[in-house]
mmCIF file of C-alpha atoms and ligand atoms in Angstrom:
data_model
loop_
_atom_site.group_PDB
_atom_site.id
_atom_site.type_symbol
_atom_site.label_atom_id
_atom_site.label_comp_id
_atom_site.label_asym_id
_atom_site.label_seq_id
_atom_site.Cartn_x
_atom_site.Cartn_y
_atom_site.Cartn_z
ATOM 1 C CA UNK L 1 39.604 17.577 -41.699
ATOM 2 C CA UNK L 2 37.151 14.866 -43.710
ATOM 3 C CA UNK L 3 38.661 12.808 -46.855
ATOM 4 C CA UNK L 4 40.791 14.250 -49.391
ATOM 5 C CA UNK L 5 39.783 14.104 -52.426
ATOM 6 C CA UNK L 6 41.318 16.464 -55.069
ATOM 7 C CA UNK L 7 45.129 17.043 -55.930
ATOM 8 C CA UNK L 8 43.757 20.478 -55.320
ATOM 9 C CA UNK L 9 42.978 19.682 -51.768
ATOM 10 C CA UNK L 10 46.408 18.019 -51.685
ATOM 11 C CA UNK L 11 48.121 21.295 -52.369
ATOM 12 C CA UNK L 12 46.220 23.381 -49.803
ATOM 13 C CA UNK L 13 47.015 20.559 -46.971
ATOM 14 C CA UNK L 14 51.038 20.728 -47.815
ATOM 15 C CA UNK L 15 51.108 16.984 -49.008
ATOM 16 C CA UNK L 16 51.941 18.053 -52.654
ATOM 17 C CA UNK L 17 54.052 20.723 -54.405
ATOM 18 C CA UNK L 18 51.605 22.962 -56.276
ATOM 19 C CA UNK L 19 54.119 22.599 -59.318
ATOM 20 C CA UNK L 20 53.033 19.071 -59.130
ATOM 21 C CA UNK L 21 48.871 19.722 -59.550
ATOM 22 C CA UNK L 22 48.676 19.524 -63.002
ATOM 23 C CA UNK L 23 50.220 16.265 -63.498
ATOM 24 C CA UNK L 24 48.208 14.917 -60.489
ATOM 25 C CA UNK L 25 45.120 15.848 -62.340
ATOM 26 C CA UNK L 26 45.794 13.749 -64.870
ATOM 27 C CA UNK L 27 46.563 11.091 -62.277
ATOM 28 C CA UNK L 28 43.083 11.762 -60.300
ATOM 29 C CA UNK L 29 41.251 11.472 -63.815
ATOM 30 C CA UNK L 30 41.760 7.694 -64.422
ATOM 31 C CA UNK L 31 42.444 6.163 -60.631
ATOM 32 C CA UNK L 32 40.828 7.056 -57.169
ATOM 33 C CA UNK L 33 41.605 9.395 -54.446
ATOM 34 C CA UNK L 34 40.825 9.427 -51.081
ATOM 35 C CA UNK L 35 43.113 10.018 -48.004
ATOM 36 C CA UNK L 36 41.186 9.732 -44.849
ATOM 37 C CA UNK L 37 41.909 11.616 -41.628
ATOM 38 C CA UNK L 38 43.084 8.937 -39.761
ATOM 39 C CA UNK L 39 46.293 8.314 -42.191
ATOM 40 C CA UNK L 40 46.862 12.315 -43.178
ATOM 41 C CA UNK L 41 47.459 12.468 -39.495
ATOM 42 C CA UNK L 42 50.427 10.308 -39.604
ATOM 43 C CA UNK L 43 52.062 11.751 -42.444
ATOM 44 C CA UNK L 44 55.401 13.867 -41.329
ATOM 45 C CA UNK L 45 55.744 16.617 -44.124
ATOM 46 C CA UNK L 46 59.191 17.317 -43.193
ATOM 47 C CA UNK L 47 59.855 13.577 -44.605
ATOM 48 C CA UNK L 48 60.069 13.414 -49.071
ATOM 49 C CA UNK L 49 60.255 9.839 -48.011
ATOM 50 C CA UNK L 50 57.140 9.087 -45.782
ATOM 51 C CA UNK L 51 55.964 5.853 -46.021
ATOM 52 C CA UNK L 52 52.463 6.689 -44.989
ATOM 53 C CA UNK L 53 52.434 9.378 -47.594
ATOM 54 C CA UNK L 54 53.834 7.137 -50.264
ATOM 55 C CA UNK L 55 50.751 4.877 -50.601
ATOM 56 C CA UNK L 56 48.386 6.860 -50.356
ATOM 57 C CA UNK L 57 49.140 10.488 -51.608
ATOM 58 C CA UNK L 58 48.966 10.589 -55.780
ATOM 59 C CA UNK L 59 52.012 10.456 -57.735
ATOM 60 C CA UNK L 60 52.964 11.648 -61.431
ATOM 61 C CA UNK L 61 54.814 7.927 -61.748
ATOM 62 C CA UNK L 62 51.541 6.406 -61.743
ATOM 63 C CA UNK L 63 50.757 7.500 -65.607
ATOM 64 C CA UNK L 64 54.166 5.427 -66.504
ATOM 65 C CA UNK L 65 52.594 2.151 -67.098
ATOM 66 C CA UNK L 66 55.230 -1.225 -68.017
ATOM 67 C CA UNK L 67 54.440 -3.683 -70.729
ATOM 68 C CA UNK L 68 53.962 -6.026 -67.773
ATOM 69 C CA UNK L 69 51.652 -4.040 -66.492
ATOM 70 C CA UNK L 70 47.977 -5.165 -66.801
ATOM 71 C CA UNK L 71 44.766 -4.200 -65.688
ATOM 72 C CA UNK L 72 43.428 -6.950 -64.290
ATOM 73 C CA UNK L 73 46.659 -8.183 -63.052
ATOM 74 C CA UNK L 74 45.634 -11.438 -60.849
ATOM 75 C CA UNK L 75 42.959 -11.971 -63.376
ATOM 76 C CA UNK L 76 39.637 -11.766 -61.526
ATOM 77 C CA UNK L 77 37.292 -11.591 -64.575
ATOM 78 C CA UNK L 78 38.625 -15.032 -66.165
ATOM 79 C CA UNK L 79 37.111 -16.747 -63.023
ATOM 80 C CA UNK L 80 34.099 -14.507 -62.470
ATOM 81 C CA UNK L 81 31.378 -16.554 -63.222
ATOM 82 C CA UNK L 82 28.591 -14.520 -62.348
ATOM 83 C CA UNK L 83 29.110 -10.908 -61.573
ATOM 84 C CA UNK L 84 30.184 -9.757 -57.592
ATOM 85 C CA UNK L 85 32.156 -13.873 -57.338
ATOM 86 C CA UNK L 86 34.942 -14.773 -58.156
ATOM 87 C CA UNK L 87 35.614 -18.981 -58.181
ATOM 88 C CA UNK L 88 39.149 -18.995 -58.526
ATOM 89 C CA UNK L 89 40.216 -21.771 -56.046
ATOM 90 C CA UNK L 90 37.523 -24.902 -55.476
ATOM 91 C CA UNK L 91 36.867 -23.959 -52.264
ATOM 92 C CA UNK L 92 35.994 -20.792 -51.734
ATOM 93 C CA UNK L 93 35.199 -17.881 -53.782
ATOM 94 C CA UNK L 94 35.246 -13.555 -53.409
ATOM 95 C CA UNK L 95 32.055 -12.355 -52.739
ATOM 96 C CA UNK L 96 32.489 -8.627 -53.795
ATOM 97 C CA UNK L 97 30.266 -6.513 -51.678
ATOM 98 C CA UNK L 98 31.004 -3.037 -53.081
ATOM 99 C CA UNK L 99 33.643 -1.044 -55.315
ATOM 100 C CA UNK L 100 34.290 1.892 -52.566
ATOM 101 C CA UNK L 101 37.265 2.513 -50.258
ATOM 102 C CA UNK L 102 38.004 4.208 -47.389
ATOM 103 C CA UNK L 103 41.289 4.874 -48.941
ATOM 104 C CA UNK L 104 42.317 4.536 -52.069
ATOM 105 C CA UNK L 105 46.007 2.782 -52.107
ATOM 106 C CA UNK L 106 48.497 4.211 -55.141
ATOM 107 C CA UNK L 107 49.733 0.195 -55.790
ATOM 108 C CA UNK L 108 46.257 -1.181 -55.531
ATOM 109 C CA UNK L 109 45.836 -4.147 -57.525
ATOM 110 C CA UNK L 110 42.230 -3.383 -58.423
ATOM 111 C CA UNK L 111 42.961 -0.072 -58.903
ATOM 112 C CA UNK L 112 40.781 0.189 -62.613
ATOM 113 C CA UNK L 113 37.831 -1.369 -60.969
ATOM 114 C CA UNK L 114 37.434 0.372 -57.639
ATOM 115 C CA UNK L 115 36.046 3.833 -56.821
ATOM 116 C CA UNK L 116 33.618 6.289 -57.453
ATOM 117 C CA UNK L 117 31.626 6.130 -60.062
ATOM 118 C CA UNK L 118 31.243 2.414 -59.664
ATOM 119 C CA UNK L 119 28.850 0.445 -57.830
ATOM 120 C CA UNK L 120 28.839 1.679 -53.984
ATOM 121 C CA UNK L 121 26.970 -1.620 -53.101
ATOM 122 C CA UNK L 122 26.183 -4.501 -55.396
ATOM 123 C CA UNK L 123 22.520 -4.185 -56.626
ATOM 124 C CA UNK L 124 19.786 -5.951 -54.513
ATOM 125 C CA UNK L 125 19.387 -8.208 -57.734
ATOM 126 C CA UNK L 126 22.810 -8.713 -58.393
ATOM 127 C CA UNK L 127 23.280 -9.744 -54.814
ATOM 128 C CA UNK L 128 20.780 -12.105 -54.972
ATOM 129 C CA UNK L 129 22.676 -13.636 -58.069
ATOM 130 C CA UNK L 130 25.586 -13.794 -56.134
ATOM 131 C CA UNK L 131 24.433 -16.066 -52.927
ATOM 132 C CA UNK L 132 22.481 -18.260 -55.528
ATOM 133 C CA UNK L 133 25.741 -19.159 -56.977
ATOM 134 C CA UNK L 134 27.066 -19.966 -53.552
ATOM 135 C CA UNK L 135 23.917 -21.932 -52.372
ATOM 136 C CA UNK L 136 24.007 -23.930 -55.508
ATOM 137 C CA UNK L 137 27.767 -24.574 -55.581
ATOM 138 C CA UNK L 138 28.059 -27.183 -51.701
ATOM 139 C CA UNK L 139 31.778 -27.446 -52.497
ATOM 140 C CA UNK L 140 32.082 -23.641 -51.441
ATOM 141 C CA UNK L 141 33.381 -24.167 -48.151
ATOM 142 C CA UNK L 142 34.853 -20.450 -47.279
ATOM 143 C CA UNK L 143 32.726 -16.848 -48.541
ATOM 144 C CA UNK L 144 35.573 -14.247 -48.417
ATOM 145 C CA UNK L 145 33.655 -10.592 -48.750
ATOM 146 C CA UNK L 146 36.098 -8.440 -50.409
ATOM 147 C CA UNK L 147 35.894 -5.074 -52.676
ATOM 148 C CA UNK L 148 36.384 -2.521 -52.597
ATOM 149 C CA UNK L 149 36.348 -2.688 -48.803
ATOM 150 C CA UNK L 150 33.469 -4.116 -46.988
ATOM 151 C CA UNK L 151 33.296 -2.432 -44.397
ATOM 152 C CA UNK L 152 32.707 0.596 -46.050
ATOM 153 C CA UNK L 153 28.987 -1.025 -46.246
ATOM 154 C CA UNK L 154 26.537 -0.109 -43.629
ATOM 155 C CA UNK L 155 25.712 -2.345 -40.626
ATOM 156 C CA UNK L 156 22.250 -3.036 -42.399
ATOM 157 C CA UNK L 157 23.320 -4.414 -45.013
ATOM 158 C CA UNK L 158 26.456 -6.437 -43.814
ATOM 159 C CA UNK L 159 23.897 -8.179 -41.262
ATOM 160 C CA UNK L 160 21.514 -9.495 -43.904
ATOM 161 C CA UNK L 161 24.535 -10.425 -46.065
ATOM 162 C CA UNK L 162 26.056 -12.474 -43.439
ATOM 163 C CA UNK L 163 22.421 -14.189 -42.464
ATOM 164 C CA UNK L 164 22.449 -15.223 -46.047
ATOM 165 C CA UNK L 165 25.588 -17.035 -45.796
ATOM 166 C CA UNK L 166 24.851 -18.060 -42.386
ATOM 167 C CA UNK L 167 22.004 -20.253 -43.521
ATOM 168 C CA UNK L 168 23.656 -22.014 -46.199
ATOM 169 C CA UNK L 169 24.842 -25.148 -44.515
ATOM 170 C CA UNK L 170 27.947 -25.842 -46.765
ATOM 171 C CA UNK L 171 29.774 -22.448 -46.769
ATOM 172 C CA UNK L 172 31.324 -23.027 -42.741
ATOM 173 C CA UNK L 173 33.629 -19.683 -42.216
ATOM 174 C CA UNK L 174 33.200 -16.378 -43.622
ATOM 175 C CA UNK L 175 36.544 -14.304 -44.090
ATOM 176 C CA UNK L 176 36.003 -10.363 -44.370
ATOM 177 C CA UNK L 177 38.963 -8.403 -46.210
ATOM 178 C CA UNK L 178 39.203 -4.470 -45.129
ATOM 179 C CA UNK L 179 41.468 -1.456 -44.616
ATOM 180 C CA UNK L 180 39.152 0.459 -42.615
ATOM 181 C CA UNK L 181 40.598 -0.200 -39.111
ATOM 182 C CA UNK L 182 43.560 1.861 -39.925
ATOM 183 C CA UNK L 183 41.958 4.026 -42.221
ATOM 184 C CA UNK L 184 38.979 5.369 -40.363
ATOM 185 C CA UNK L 185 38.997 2.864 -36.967
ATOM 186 C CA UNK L 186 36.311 4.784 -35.583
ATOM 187 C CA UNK L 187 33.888 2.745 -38.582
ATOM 188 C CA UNK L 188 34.525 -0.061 -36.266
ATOM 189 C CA UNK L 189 31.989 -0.007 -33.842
ATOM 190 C CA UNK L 190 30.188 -2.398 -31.321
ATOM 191 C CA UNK L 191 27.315 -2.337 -33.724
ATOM 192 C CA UNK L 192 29.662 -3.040 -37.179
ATOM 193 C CA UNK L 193 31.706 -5.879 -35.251
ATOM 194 C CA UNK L 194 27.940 -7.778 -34.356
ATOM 195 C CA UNK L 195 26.678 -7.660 -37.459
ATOM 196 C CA UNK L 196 29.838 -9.464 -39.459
ATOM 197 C CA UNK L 197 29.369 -11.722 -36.947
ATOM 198 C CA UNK L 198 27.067 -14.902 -38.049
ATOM 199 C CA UNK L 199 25.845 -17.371 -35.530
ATOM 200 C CA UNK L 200 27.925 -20.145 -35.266
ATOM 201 C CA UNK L 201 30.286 -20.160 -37.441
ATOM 202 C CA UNK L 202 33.526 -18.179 -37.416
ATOM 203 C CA UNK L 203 34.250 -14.764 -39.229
ATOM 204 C CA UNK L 204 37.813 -13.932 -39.644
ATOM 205 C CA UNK L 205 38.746 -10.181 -40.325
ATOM 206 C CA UNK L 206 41.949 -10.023 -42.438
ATOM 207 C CA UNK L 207 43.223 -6.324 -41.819
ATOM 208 C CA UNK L 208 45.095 -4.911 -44.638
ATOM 209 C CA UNK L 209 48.229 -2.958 -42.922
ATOM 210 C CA UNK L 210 51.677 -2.221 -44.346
ATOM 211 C CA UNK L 211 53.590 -0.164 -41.889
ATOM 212 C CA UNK L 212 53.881 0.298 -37.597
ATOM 213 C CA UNK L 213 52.636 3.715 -37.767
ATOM 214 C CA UNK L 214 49.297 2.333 -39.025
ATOM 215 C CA UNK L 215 48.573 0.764 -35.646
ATOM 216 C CA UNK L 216 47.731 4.068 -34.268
ATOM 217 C CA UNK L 217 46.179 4.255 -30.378
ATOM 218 C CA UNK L 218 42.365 4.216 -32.520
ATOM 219 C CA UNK L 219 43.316 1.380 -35.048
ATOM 220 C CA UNK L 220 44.481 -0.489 -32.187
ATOM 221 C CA UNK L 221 41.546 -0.190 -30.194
ATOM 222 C CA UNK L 222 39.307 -1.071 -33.716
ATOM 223 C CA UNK L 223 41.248 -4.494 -33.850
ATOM 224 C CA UNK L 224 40.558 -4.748 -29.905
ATOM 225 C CA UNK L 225 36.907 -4.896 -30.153
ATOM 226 C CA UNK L 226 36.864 -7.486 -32.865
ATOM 227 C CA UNK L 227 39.326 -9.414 -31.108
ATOM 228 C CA UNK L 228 37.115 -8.893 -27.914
ATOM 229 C CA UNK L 229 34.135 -10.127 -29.764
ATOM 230 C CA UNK L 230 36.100 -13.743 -30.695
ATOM 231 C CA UNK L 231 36.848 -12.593 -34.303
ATOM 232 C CA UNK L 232 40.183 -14.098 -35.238
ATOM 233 C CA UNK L 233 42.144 -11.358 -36.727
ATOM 234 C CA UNK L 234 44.798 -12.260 -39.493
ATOM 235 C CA UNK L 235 46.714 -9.529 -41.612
ATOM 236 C CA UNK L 236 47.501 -8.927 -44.988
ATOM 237 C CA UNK L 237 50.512 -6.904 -46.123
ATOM 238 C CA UNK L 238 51.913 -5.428 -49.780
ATOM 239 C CA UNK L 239 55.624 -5.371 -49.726
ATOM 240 C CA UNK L 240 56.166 -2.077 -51.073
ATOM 241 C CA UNK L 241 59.371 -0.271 -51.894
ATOM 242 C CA UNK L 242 60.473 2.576 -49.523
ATOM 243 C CA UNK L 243 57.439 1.929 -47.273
ATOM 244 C CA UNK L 244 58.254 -1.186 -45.722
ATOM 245 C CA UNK L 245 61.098 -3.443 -47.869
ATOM 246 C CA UNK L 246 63.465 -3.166 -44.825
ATOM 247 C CA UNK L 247 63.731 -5.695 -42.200
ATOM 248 C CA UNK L 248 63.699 -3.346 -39.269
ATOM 249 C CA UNK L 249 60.552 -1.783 -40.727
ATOM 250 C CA UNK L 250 58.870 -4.984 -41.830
ATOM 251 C CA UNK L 251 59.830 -6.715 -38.696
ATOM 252 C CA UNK L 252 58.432 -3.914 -36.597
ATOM 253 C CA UNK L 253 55.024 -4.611 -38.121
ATOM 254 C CA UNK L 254 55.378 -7.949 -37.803
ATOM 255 C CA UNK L 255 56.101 -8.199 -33.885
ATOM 256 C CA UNK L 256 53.403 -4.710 -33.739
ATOM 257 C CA UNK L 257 50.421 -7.399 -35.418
ATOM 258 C CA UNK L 258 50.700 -9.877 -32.991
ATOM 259 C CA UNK L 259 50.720 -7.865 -30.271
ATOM 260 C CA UNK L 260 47.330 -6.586 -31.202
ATOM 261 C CA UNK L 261 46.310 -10.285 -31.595
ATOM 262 C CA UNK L 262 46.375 -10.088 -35.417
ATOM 263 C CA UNK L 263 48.218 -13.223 -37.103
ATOM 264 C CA UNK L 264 50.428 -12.330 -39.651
ATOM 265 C CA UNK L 265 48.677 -14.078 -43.026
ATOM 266 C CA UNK L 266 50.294 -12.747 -46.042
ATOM 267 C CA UNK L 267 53.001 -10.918 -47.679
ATOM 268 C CA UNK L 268 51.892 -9.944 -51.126
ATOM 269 C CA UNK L 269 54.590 -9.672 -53.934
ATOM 270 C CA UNK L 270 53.773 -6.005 -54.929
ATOM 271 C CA UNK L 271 50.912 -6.944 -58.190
ATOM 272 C CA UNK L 272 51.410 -6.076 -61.857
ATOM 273 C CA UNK L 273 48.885 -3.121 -61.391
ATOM 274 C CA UNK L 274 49.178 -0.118 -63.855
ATOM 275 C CA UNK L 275 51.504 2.831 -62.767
ATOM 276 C CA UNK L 276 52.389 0.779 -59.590
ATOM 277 C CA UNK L 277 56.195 0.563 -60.737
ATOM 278 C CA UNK L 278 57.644 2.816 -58.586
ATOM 279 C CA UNK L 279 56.301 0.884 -55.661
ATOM 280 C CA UNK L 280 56.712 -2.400 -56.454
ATOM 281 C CA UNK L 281 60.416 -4.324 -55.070
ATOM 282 C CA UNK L 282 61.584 -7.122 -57.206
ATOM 283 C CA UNK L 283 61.238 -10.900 -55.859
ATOM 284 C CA UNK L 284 65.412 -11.622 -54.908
ATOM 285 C CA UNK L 285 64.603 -8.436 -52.651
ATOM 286 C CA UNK L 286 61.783 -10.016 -50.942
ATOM 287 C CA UNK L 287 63.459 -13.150 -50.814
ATOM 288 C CA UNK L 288 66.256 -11.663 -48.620
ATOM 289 C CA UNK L 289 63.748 -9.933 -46.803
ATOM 290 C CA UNK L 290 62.044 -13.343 -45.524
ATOM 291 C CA UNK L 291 65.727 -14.333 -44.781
ATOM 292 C CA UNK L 292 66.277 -11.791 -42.725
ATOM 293 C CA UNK L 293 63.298 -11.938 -40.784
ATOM 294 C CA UNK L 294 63.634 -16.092 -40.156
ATOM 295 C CA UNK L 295 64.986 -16.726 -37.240
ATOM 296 C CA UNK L 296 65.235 -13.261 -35.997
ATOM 297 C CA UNK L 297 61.186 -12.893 -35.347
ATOM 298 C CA UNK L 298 59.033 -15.095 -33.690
ATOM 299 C CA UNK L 299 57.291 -17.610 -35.233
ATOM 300 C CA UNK L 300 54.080 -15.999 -34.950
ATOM 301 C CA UNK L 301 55.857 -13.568 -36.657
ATOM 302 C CA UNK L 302 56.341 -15.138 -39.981
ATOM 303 C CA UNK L 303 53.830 -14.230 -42.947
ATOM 304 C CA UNK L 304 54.125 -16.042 -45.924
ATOM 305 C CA UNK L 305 55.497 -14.271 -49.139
ATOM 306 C CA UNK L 306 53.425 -14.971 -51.626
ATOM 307 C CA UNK L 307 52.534 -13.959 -55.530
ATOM 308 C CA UNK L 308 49.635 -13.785 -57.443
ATOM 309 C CA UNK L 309 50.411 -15.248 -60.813
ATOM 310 C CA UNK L 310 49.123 -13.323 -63.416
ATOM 311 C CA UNK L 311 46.379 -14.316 -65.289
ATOM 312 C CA UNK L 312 44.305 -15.927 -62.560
ATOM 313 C CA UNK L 313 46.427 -18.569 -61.991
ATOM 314 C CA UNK L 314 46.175 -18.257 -57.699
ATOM 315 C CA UNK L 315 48.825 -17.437 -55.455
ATOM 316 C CA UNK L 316 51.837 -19.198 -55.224
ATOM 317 C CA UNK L 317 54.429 -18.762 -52.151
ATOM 318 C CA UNK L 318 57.954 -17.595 -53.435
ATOM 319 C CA UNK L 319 59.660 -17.179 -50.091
ATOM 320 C CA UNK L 320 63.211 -18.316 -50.217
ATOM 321 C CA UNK L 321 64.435 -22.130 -50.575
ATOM 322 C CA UNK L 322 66.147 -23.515 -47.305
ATOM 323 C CA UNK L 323 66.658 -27.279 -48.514
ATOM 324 C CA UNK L 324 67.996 -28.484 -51.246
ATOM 325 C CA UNK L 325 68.660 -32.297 -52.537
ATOM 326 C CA UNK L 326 65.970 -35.102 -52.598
ATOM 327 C CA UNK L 327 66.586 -38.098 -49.955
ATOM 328 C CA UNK L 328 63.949 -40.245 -52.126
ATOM 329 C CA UNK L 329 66.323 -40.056 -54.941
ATOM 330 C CA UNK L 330 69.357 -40.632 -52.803
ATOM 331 C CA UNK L 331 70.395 -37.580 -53.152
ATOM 332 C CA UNK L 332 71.810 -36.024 -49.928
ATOM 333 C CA UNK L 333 69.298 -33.478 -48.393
ATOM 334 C CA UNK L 334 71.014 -30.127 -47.258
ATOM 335 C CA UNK L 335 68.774 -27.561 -45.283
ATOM 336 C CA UNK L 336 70.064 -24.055 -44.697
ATOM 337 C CA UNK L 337 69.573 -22.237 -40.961
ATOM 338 C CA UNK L 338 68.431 -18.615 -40.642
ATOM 339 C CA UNK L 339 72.263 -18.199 -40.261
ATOM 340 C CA UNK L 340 73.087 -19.436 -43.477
ATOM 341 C CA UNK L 341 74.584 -22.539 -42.674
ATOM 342 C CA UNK L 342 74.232 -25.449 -43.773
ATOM 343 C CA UNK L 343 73.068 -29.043 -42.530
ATOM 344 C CA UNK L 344 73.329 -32.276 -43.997
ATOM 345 C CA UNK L 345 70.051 -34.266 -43.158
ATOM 346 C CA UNK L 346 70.321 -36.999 -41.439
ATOM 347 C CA UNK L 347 73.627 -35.414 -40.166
ATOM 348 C CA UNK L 348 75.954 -38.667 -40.820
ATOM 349 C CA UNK L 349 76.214 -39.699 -37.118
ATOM 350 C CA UNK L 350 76.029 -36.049 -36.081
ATOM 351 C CA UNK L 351 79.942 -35.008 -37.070
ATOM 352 C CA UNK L 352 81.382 -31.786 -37.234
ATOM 353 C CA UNK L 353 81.780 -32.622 -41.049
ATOM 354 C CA UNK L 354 78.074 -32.081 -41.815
ATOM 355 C CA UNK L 355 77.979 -28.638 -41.686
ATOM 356 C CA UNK L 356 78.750 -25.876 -44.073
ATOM 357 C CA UNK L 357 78.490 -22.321 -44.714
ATOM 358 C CA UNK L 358 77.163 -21.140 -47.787
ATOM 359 C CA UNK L 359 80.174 -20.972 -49.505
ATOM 360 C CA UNK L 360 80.763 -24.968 -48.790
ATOM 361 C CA UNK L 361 83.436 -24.002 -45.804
ATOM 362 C CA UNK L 362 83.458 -25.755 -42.705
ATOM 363 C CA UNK L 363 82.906 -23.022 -39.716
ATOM 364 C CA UNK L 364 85.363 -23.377 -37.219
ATOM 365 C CA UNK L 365 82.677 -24.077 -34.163
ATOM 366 C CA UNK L 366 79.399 -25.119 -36.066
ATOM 367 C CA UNK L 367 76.180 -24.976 -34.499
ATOM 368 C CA UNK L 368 74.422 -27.788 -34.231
ATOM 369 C CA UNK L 369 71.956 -26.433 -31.462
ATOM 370 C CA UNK L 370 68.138 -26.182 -31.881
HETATM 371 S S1 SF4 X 1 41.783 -0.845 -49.656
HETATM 372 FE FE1 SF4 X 1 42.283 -2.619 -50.965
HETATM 373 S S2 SF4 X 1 40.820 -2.518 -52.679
HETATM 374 FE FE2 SF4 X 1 40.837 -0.495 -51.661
HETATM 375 S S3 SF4 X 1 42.347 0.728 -52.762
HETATM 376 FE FE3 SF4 X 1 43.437 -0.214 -51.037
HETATM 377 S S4 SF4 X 1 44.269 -2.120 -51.904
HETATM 378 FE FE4 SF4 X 1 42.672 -1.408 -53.314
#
């Protein structure tokens, strides 16, 4: 079986009632489809609820679009100053290699400006554009190529874009954003992984993932021969409802990503994206999801839960508060453990009176261990 592309196709492979393939077709119309091999194979049919097939297999929610909904929703154009970069923060900038997926997600948050029909690869001209902005701007310390997914770009190309940053002298570490070891691993070759690699300086891969049956036996094995090659690996994660809002699920992944060597980078508040509302949690929920994994997971373990601000304003983290009070201000400082009590800091000579539960109650044998 090769890419699925058609709500048709959907039908015929039992991943959508055939009542449904009218509506889908109006879905298919305005975003992208494409559901590689690699994640149709994990898909149980028996399950309504799969959270594979959830993010990747068309829905009729997506032509419900909220007020809040926007289509540019972490506002990429307002800092685009030439076209394929984006200058949001002052030291680094997206370098946007192509428009084209390996899959295309249902909550993607570039969903109106990825897929076919746009550019597969930016034009040799526009390219050039592109790394002339970079070579003229020396406080650009960090190129992160981004999409669309570039690794969906052939070896050829990828090389020669990665000399180009490799010989400008300011821009120090190249960071490559991609879905394509989960969603077709076998792209990852020995010949792929050598040419994102430049010289001296460091390429990181950040590996978009969002659920433990993603690390398949092949996606694994992708991430191993970057990791072999001295690529640091660091992932990047959509907290997404019914696919992977529960702690057992979220810290599966979690523990799963280190164990392959991949760092756990972000956790991305689900984006304002058009027709994404049926996958998107709300923040108090990812809040007590952070809670719950505190303490309870490594800290290797810990992503940070973060939110674009709409608008192009960057991301902000919006994990939950564990302190509260200001000692500069003389105002007692109280910091919360991943049990939910609470500490006075400094603890007043260390007495059994400086801890609290959350309520403000004294617990009977407080912890005051490390
Ligand atoms: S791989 Fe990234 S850019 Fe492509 S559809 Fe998924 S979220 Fe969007």
């Amino acid at each position: 079986m090769s890419t699925l592309r058609t709500p048709a196709q959907l039908c015929e492979n039992g991943l959508t009632p055939r009542e449904q393939r009218v509506a889908l077709e109006g879905v298919a119309d305005r975003y992208a489809v494409a559901l590689p091999d690699a994640l149709v194979r994990l898909i149980d049919r028996t399950d309504p609820h799969d959270p594979i097939a959830r993010q990747i297999v068309p829905h009729q929610d997506e032509l419900i679009q909220s007020p809040d909904e926007i289509a540019d929703p972490i506002g990429d154009d307002v800092h685009s100053p030439v076209e394929g970069i984006v200058h949001r923060y002052p030291d680094r900038v997206l370098l946007k290699l192509t428009h084209i997926c390996a899959v295309y997600c249902r909550f993607c948050f570039r969903r109106e400006t990825v897929g076919p029909g746009k550019p597969a690869v930016l034009a040799a001209q526009t390219l050039a554009g592109a790394l002339d902005y970079i070579r003229t701007h020396p406080e650009i310390w960090e190129v992160i190529l981004t999409g669309g997914d570039p690794l969906v770009v052939s070896a050829r190309r990828l090389r020669q874009v990665m000399k180009a940053l490799g010989d400008i002298d300011h821009v120090k570490v190249v960071r490559v954003h991609t879905r394509v070891p989960v969603a077709d691993p076998a792209r990852i070759t020995s010949g792929l992984v050598r040419a994102i690699k430049i010289g001296s300086k460091p390429t990181y891969v950040a590996v978009h993932i969002n659920h433990p049956r993603e690390l398949t036996v092949e996606a694994r094995a992708a991430c191993a021969r970057m990791a072999d090659a001295g690529i640091p690996l660091l992932s990047q994660t959509v907290l997404l409802a019914g696919v992977n809002d529960t702690p057992d699920v979220m810290g599966a992944l979690m523990r799963a990503l280190v164990e392959c060597r991949i760092k756990p980078y972000y956790l991305h508040h689900g984006d304002l994206a058009p027709g994404t509302g049926h996958l998107r949690t709300d923040i108090a929920s990812g809040q007590q999801l952070m809670r719950d994994l505190r303490g309870r997971l490594s800290g290797v373990c810990q992503p940070t839960y973060v939110l674009d601000i709409p608008g192009g304003h960057g991301k902000s983290p919006i994990g939950p508060n564990y302190i509260a009070g200001d000692s500069e201000r003389g105002v007692d400082v109280v910091v919360e453990d991943f049990n939910g009590r609470r500490h006075r800091y400094p603890p007043c000579g260390a007495s059994a009176g400086s801890t609290t539960d959350r309520a403000g109650r004294r617990p009977p044998q407080a912890s005051q261990s490390r």
